[in-house]
mmCIF file of C-alpha atoms (C1' of nucleotides) in Angstrom:
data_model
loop_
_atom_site.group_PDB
_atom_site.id
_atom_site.type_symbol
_atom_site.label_atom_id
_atom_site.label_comp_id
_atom_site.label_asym_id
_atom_site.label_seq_id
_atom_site.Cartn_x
_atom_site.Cartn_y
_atom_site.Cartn_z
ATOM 1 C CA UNK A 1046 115.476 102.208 130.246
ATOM 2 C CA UNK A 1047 112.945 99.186 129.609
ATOM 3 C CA UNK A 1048 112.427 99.944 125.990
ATOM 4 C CA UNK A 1049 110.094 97.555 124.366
ATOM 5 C CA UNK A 1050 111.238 96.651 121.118
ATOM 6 C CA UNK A 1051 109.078 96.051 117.609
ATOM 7 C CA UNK A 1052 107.353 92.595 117.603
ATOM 8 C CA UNK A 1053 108.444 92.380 114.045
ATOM 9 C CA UNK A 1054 110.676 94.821 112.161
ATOM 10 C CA UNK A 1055 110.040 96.174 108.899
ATOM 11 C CA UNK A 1056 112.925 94.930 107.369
ATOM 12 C CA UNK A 1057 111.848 91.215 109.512
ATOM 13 C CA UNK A 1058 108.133 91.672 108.351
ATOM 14 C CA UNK A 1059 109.775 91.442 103.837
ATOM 15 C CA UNK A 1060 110.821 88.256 105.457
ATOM 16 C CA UNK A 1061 107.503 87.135 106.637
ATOM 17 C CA UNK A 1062 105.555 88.318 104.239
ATOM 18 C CA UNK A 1063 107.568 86.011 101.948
ATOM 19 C CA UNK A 1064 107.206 83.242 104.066
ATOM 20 C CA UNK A 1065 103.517 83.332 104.487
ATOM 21 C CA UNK A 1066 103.376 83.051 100.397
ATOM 22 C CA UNK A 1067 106.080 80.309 99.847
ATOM 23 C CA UNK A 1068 104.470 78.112 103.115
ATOM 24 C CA UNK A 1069 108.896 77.927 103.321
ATOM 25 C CA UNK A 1070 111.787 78.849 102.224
ATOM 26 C CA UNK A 1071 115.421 78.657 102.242
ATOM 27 C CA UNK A 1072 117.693 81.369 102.699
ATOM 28 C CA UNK A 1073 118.518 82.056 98.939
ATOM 29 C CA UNK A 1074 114.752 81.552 97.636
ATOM 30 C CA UNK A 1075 114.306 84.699 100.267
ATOM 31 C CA UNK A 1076 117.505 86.509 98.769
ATOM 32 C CA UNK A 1077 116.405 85.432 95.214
ATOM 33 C CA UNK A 1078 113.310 86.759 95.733
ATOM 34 C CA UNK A 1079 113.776 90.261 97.881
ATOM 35 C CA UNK A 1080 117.718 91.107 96.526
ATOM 36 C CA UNK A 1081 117.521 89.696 93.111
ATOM 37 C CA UNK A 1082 120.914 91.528 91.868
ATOM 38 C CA UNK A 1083 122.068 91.167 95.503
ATOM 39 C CA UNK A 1084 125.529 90.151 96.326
ATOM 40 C CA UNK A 1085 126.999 87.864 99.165
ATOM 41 C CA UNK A 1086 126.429 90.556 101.765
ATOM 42 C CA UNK A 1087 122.140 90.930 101.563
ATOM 43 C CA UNK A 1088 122.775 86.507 101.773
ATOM 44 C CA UNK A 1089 124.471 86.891 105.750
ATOM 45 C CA UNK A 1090 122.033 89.967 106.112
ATOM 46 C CA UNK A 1091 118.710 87.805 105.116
ATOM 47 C CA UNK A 1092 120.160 85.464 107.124
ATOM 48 C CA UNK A 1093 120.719 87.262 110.309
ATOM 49 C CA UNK A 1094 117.084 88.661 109.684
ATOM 50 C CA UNK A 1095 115.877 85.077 109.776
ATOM 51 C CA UNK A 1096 117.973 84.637 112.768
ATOM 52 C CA UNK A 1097 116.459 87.453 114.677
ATOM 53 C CA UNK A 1098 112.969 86.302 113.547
ATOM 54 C CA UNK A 1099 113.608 82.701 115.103
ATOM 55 C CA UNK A 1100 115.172 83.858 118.266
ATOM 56 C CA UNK A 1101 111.992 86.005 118.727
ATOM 57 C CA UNK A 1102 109.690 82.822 117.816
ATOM 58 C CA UNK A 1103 108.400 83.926 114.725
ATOM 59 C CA UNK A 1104 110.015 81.240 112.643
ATOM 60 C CA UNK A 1105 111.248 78.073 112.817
ATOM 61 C CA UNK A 1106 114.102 76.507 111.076
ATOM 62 C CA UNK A 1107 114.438 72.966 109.782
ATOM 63 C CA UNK A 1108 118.410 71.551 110.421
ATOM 64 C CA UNK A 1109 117.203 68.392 109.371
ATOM 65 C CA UNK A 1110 117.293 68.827 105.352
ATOM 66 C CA UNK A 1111 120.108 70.609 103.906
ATOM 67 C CA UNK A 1112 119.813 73.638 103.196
ATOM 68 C CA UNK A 1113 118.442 74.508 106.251
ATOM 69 C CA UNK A 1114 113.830 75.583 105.475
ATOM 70 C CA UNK A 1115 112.537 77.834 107.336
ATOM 71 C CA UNK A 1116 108.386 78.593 108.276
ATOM 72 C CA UNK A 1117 106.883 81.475 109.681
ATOM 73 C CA UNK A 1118 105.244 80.088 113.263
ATOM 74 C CA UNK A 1119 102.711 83.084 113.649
ATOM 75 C CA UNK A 1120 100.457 83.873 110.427
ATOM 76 C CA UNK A 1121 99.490 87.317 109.286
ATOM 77 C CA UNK A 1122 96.614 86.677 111.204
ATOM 78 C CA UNK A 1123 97.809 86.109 114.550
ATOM 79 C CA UNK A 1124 100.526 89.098 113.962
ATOM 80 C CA UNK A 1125 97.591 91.573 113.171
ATOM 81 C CA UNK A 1126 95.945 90.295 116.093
ATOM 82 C CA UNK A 1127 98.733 91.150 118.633
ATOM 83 C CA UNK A 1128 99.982 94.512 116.663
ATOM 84 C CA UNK A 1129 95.797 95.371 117.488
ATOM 85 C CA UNK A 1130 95.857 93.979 120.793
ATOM 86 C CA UNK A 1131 98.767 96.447 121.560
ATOM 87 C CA UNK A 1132 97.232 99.155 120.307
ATOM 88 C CA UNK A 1133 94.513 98.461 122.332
ATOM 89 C CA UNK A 1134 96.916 98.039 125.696
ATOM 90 C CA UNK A 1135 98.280 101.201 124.931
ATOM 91 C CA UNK A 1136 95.818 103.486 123.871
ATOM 92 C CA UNK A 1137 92.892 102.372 124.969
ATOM 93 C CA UNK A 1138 92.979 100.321 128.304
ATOM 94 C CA UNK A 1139 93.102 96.821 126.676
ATOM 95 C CA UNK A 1140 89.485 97.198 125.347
ATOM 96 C CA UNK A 1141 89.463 96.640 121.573
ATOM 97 C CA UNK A 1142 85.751 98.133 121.365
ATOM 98 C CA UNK A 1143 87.520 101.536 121.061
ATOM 99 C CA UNK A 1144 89.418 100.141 117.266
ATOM 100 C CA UNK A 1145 86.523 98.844 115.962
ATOM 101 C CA UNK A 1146 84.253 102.076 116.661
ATOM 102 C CA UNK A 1147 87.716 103.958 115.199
ATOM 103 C CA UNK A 1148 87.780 101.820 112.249
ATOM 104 C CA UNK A 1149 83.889 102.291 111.380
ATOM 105 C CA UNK A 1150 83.687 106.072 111.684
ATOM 106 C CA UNK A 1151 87.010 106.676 109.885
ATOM 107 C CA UNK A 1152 84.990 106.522 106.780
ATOM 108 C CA UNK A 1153 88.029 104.588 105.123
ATOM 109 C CA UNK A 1154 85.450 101.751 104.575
ATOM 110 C CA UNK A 1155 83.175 101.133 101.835
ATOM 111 C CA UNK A 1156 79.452 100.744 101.722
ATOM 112 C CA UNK A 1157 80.410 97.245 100.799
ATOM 113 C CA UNK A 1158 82.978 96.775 103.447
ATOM 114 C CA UNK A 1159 80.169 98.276 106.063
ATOM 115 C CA UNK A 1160 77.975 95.623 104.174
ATOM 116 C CA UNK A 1161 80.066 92.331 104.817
ATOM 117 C CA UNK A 1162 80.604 93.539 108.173
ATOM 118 C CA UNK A 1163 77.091 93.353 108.870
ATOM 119 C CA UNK A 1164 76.753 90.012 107.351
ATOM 120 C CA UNK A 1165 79.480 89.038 110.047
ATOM 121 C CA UNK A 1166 77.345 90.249 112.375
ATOM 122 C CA UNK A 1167 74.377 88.170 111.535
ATOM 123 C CA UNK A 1168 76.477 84.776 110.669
ATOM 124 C CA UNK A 1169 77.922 85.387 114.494
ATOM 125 C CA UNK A 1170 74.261 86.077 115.770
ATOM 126 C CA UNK A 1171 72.727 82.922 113.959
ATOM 127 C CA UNK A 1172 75.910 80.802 115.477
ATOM 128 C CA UNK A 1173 74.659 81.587 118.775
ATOM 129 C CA UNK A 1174 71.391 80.634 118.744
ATOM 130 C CA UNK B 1022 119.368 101.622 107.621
ATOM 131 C CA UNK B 1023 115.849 103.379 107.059
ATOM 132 C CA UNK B 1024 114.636 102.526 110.588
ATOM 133 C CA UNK B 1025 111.344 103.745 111.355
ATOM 134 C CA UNK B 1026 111.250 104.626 114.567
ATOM 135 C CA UNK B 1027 107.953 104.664 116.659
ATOM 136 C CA UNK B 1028 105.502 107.261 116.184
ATOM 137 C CA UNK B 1029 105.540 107.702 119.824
ATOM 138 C CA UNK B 1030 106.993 105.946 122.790
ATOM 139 C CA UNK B 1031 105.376 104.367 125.703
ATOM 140 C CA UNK B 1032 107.133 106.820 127.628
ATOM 141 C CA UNK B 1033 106.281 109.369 125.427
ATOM 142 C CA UNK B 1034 102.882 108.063 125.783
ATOM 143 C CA UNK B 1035 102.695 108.343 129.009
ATOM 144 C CA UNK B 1036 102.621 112.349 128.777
ATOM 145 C CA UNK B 1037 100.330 112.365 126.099
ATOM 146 C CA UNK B 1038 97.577 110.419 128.200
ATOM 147 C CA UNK B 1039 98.256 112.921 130.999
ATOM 148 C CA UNK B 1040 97.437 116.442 128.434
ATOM 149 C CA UNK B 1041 94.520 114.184 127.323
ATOM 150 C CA UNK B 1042 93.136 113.874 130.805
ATOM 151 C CA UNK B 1043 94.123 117.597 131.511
ATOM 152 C CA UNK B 1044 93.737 119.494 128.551
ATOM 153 C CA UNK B 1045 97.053 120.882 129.206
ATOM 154 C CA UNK B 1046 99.615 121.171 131.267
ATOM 155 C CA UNK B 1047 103.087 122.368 132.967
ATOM 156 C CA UNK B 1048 106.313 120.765 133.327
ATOM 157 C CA UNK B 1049 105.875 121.014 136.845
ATOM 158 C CA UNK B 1050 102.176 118.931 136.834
ATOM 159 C CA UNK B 1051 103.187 116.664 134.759
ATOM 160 C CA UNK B 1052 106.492 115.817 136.832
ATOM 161 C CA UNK B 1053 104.286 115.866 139.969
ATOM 162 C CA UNK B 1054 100.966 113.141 138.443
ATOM 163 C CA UNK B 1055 104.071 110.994 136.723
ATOM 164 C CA UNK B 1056 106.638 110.897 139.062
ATOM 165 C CA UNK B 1057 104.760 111.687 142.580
ATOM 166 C CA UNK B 1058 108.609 111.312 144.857
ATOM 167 C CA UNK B 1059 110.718 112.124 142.052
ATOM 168 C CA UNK B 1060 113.570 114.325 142.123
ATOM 169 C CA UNK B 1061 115.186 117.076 139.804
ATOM 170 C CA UNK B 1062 116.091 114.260 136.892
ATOM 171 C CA UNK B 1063 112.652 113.287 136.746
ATOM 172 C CA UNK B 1064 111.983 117.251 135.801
ATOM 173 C CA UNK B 1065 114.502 117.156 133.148
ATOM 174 C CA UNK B 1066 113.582 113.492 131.854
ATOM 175 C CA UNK B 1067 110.075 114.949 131.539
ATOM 176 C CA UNK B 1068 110.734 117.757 129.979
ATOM 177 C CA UNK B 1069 113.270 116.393 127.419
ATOM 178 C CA UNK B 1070 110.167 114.248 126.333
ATOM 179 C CA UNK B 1071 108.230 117.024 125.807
ATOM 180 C CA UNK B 1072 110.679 118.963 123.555
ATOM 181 C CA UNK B 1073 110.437 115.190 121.737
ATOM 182 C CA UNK B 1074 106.910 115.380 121.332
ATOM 183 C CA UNK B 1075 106.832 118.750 120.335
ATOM 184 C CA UNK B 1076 109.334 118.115 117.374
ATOM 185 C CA UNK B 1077 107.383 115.280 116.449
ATOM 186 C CA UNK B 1078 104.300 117.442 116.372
ATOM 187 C CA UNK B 1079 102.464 115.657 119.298
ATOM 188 C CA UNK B 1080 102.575 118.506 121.291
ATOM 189 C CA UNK B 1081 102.523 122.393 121.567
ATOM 190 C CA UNK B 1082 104.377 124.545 123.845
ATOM 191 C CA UNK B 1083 103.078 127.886 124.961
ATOM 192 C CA UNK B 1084 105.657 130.498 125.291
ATOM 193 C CA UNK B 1085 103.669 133.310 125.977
ATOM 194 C CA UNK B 1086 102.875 132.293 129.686
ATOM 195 C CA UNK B 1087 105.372 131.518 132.635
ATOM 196 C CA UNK B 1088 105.928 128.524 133.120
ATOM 197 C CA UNK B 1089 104.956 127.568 129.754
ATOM 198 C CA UNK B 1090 102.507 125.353 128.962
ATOM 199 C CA UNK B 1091 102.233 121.778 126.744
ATOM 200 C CA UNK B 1092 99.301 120.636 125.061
ATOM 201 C CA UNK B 1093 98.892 117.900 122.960
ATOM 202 C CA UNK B 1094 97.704 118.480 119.021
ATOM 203 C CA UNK B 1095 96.553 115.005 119.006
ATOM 204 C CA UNK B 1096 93.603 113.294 120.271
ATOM 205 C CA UNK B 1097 94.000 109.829 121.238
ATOM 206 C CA UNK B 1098 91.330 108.411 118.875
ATOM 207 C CA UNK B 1099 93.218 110.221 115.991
ATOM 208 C CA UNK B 1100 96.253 108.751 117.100
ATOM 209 C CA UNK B 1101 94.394 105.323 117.538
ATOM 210 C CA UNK B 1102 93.644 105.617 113.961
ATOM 211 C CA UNK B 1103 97.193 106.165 112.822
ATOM 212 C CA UNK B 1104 98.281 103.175 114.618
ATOM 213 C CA UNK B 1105 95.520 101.062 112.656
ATOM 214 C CA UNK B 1106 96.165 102.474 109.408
ATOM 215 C CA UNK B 1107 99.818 101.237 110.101
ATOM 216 C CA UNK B 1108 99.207 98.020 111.143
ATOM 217 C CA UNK B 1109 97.156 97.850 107.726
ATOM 218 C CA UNK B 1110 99.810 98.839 105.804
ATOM 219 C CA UNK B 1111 102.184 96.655 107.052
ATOM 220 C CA UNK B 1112 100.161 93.955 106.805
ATOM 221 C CA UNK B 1113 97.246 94.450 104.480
ATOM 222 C CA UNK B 1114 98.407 96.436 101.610
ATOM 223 C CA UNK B 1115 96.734 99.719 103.422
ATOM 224 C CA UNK B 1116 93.306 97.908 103.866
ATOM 225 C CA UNK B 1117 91.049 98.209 107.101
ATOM 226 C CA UNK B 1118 88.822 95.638 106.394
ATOM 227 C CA UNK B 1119 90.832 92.830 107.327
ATOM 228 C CA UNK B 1120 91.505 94.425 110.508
ATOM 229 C CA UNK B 1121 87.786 94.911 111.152
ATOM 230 C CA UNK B 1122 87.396 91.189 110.428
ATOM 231 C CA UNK B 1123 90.227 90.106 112.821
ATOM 232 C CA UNK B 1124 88.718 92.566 115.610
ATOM 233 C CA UNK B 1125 85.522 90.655 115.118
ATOM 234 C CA UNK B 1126 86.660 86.934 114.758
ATOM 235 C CA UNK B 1127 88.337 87.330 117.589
ATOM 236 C CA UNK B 1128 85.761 86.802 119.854
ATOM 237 C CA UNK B 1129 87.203 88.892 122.353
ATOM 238 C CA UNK B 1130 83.897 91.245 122.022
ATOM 239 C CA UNK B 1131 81.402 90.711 124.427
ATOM 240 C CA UNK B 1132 77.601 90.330 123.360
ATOM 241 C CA UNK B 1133 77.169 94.099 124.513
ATOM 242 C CA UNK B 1134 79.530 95.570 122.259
ATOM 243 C CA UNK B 1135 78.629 93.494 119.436
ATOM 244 C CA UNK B 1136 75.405 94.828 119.705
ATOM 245 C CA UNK B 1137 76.523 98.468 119.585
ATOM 246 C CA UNK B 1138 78.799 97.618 116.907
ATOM 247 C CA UNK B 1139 75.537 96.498 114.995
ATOM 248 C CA UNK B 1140 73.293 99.658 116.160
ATOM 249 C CA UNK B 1141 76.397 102.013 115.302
ATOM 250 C CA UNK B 1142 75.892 100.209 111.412
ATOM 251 C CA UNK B 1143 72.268 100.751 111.931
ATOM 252 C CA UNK B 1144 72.846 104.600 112.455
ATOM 253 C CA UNK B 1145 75.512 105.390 109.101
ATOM 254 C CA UNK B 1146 72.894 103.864 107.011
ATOM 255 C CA UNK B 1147 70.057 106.160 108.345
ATOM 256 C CA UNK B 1148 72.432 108.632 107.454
ATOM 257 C CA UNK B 1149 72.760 107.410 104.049
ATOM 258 C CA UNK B 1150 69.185 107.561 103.247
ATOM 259 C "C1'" DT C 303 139.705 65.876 96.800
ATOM 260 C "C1'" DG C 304 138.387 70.516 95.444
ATOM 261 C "C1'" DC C 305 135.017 73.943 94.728
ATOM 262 C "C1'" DG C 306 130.903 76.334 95.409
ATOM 263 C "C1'" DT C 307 127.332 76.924 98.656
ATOM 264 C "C1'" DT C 308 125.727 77.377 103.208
ATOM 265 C "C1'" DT C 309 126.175 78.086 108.057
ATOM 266 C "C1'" DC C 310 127.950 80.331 111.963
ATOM 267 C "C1'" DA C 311 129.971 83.822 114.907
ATOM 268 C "C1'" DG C 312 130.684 88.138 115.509
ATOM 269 C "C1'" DA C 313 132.030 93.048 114.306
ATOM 270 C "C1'" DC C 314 130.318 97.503 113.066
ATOM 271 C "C1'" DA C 315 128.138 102.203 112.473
ATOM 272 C "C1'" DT C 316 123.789 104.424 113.338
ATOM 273 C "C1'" DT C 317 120.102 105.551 115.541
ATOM 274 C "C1'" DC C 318 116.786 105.469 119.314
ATOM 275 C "C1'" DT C 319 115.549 106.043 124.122
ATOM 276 C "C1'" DG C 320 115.392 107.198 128.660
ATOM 277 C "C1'" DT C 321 118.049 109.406 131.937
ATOM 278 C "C1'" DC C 322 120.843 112.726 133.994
ATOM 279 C "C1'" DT C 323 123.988 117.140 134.766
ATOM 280 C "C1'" DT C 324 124.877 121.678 134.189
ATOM 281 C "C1'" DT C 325 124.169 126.347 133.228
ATOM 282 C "C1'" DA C 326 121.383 130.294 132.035
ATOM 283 C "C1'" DA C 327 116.987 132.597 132.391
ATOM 284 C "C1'" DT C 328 113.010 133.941 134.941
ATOM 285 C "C1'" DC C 329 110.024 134.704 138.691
ATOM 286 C "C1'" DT C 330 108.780 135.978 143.544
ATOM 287 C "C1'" DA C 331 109.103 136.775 148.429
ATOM 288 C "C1'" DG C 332 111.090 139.729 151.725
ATOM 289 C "C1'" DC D 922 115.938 145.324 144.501
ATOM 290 C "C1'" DT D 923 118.173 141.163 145.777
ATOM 291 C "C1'" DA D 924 118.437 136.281 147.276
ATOM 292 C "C1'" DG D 925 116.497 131.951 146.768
ATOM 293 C "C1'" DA D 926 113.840 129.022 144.195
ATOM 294 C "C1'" DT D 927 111.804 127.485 140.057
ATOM 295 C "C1'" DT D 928 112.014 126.832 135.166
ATOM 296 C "C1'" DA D 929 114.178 126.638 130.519
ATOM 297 C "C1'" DA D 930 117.705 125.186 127.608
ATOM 298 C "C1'" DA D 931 121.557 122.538 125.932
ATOM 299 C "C1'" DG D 932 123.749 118.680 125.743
ATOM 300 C "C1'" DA D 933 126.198 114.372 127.587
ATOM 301 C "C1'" DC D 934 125.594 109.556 128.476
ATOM 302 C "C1'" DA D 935 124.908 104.396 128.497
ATOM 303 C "C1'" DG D 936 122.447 100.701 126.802
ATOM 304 C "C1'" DA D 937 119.837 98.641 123.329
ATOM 305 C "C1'" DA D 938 117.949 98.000 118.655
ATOM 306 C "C1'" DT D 939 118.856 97.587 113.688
ATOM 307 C "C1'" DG D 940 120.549 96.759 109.375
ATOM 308 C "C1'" DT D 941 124.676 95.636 107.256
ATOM 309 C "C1'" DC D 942 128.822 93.359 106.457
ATOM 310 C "C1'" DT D 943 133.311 90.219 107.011
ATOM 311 C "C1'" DG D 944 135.628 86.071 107.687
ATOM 312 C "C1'" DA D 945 136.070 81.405 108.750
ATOM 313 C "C1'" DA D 946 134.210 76.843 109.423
ATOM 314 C "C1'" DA D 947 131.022 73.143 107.803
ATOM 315 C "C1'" DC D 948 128.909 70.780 104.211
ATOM 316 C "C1'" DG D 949 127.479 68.456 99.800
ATOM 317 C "C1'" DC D 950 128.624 67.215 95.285
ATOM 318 C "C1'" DA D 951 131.148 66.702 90.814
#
DNA sequence: TGCGTTTCAGACATTCTGTCTTTAATCTAG
DNA sequence: CTAGATTAAAGACAGAATGTCTGAAACGCA
């Protein structure tokens, strides 16, 4: 009964995305931009989308000019950050220790990936001494 | 319209870490570790999930023993995996690195696991050589 | 003032999800 | 072998999520 809905949906995340490039936007730079032959109907459905997305907090929007901006609240960052934070929660207990060792031995990463890592490593180690 | 529904539910998931733990499993175990007091619906709620996870290819069903018996064709970590590698393609063009990064920045590693992190490096490039 | 744009409110069809009921099949104890 | 119990199978159901769309009201500008 308690289903938990998507943080963000798919169709909500062409939104972001779009957001996090133009800093902000106003509803027809998003239709411009993601229906370019689109007709009145993908305008009300962008906007409902950007509706959605503020009533979940992920954007605000600015009444005070005219037309109305709107800015993504939560960066790409922060949204990664939660979508792995859930996975954790779910799949592992809340520990995230079980992703990263995941991530490393899925062989998906290049030497040089593996080799920035490890530079992380040692910038983090220096900052603590 | 293309909605992409969730690889797997919580609910769902719920049954899944229970044939993890047990290797595998009846209707009737499951029912009895998930839903200790639970009546007759519970049985049928349970099982209805199963058939879910079966046509989603989360689970086998052994009809060749009475009562027949689920197991999951899925391990957690590989399921772990396909949750990162959508979270990267939602949000970083199908790259892992930046989830790495994120995982790492986000200081919510403790010292320990940092330092396994860094041995776990230490052993893929013995490997390498 | 009139017209085009924007905002707002809400309808709508689909699908998903968890739950439940019912009926048929199967097993087992006596 | 039969009755009672357990399991399998099929499907109904309500509530919510999702993407889309319609229509009317509000607004700014030529």
């Amino acid at each position: 009964m308690a289903r938990t809905p998507q943080d963000v949906t798919e169709t909500e995340l062409s939104i972001l995305n779009q957001l996090w490039d133009l800093e902000s936007a106003t509803v027809r730079q998003l239709v411009d931009i993601l229906h370019p032959d689109g007709g009145s109907s993908e305008y009300a459905t962008v906007q409902k989308l950007l509706e959605r997305l503020q009533s979940k907090k992920y954007v605000t929007r600015n009444r005070d000019v005219w037309p109305h901006v709107f800015e993504a609240t939560v960066g790409r960052d922060e949204l990664i950050g939660r979508r792995l934070q859930n996975t954790a929660d779910q799949l592992c207990n809340g520990s995230l220790q079980p992703l990263i060792t995941n991530l490393v031995r899925s062989k998906k990463l290049s030497t040089d990936e593996l080799q920035s890592l490890r530079e992380y490593l040692d910038e983090l180690d220096d900052q603590n001494t």
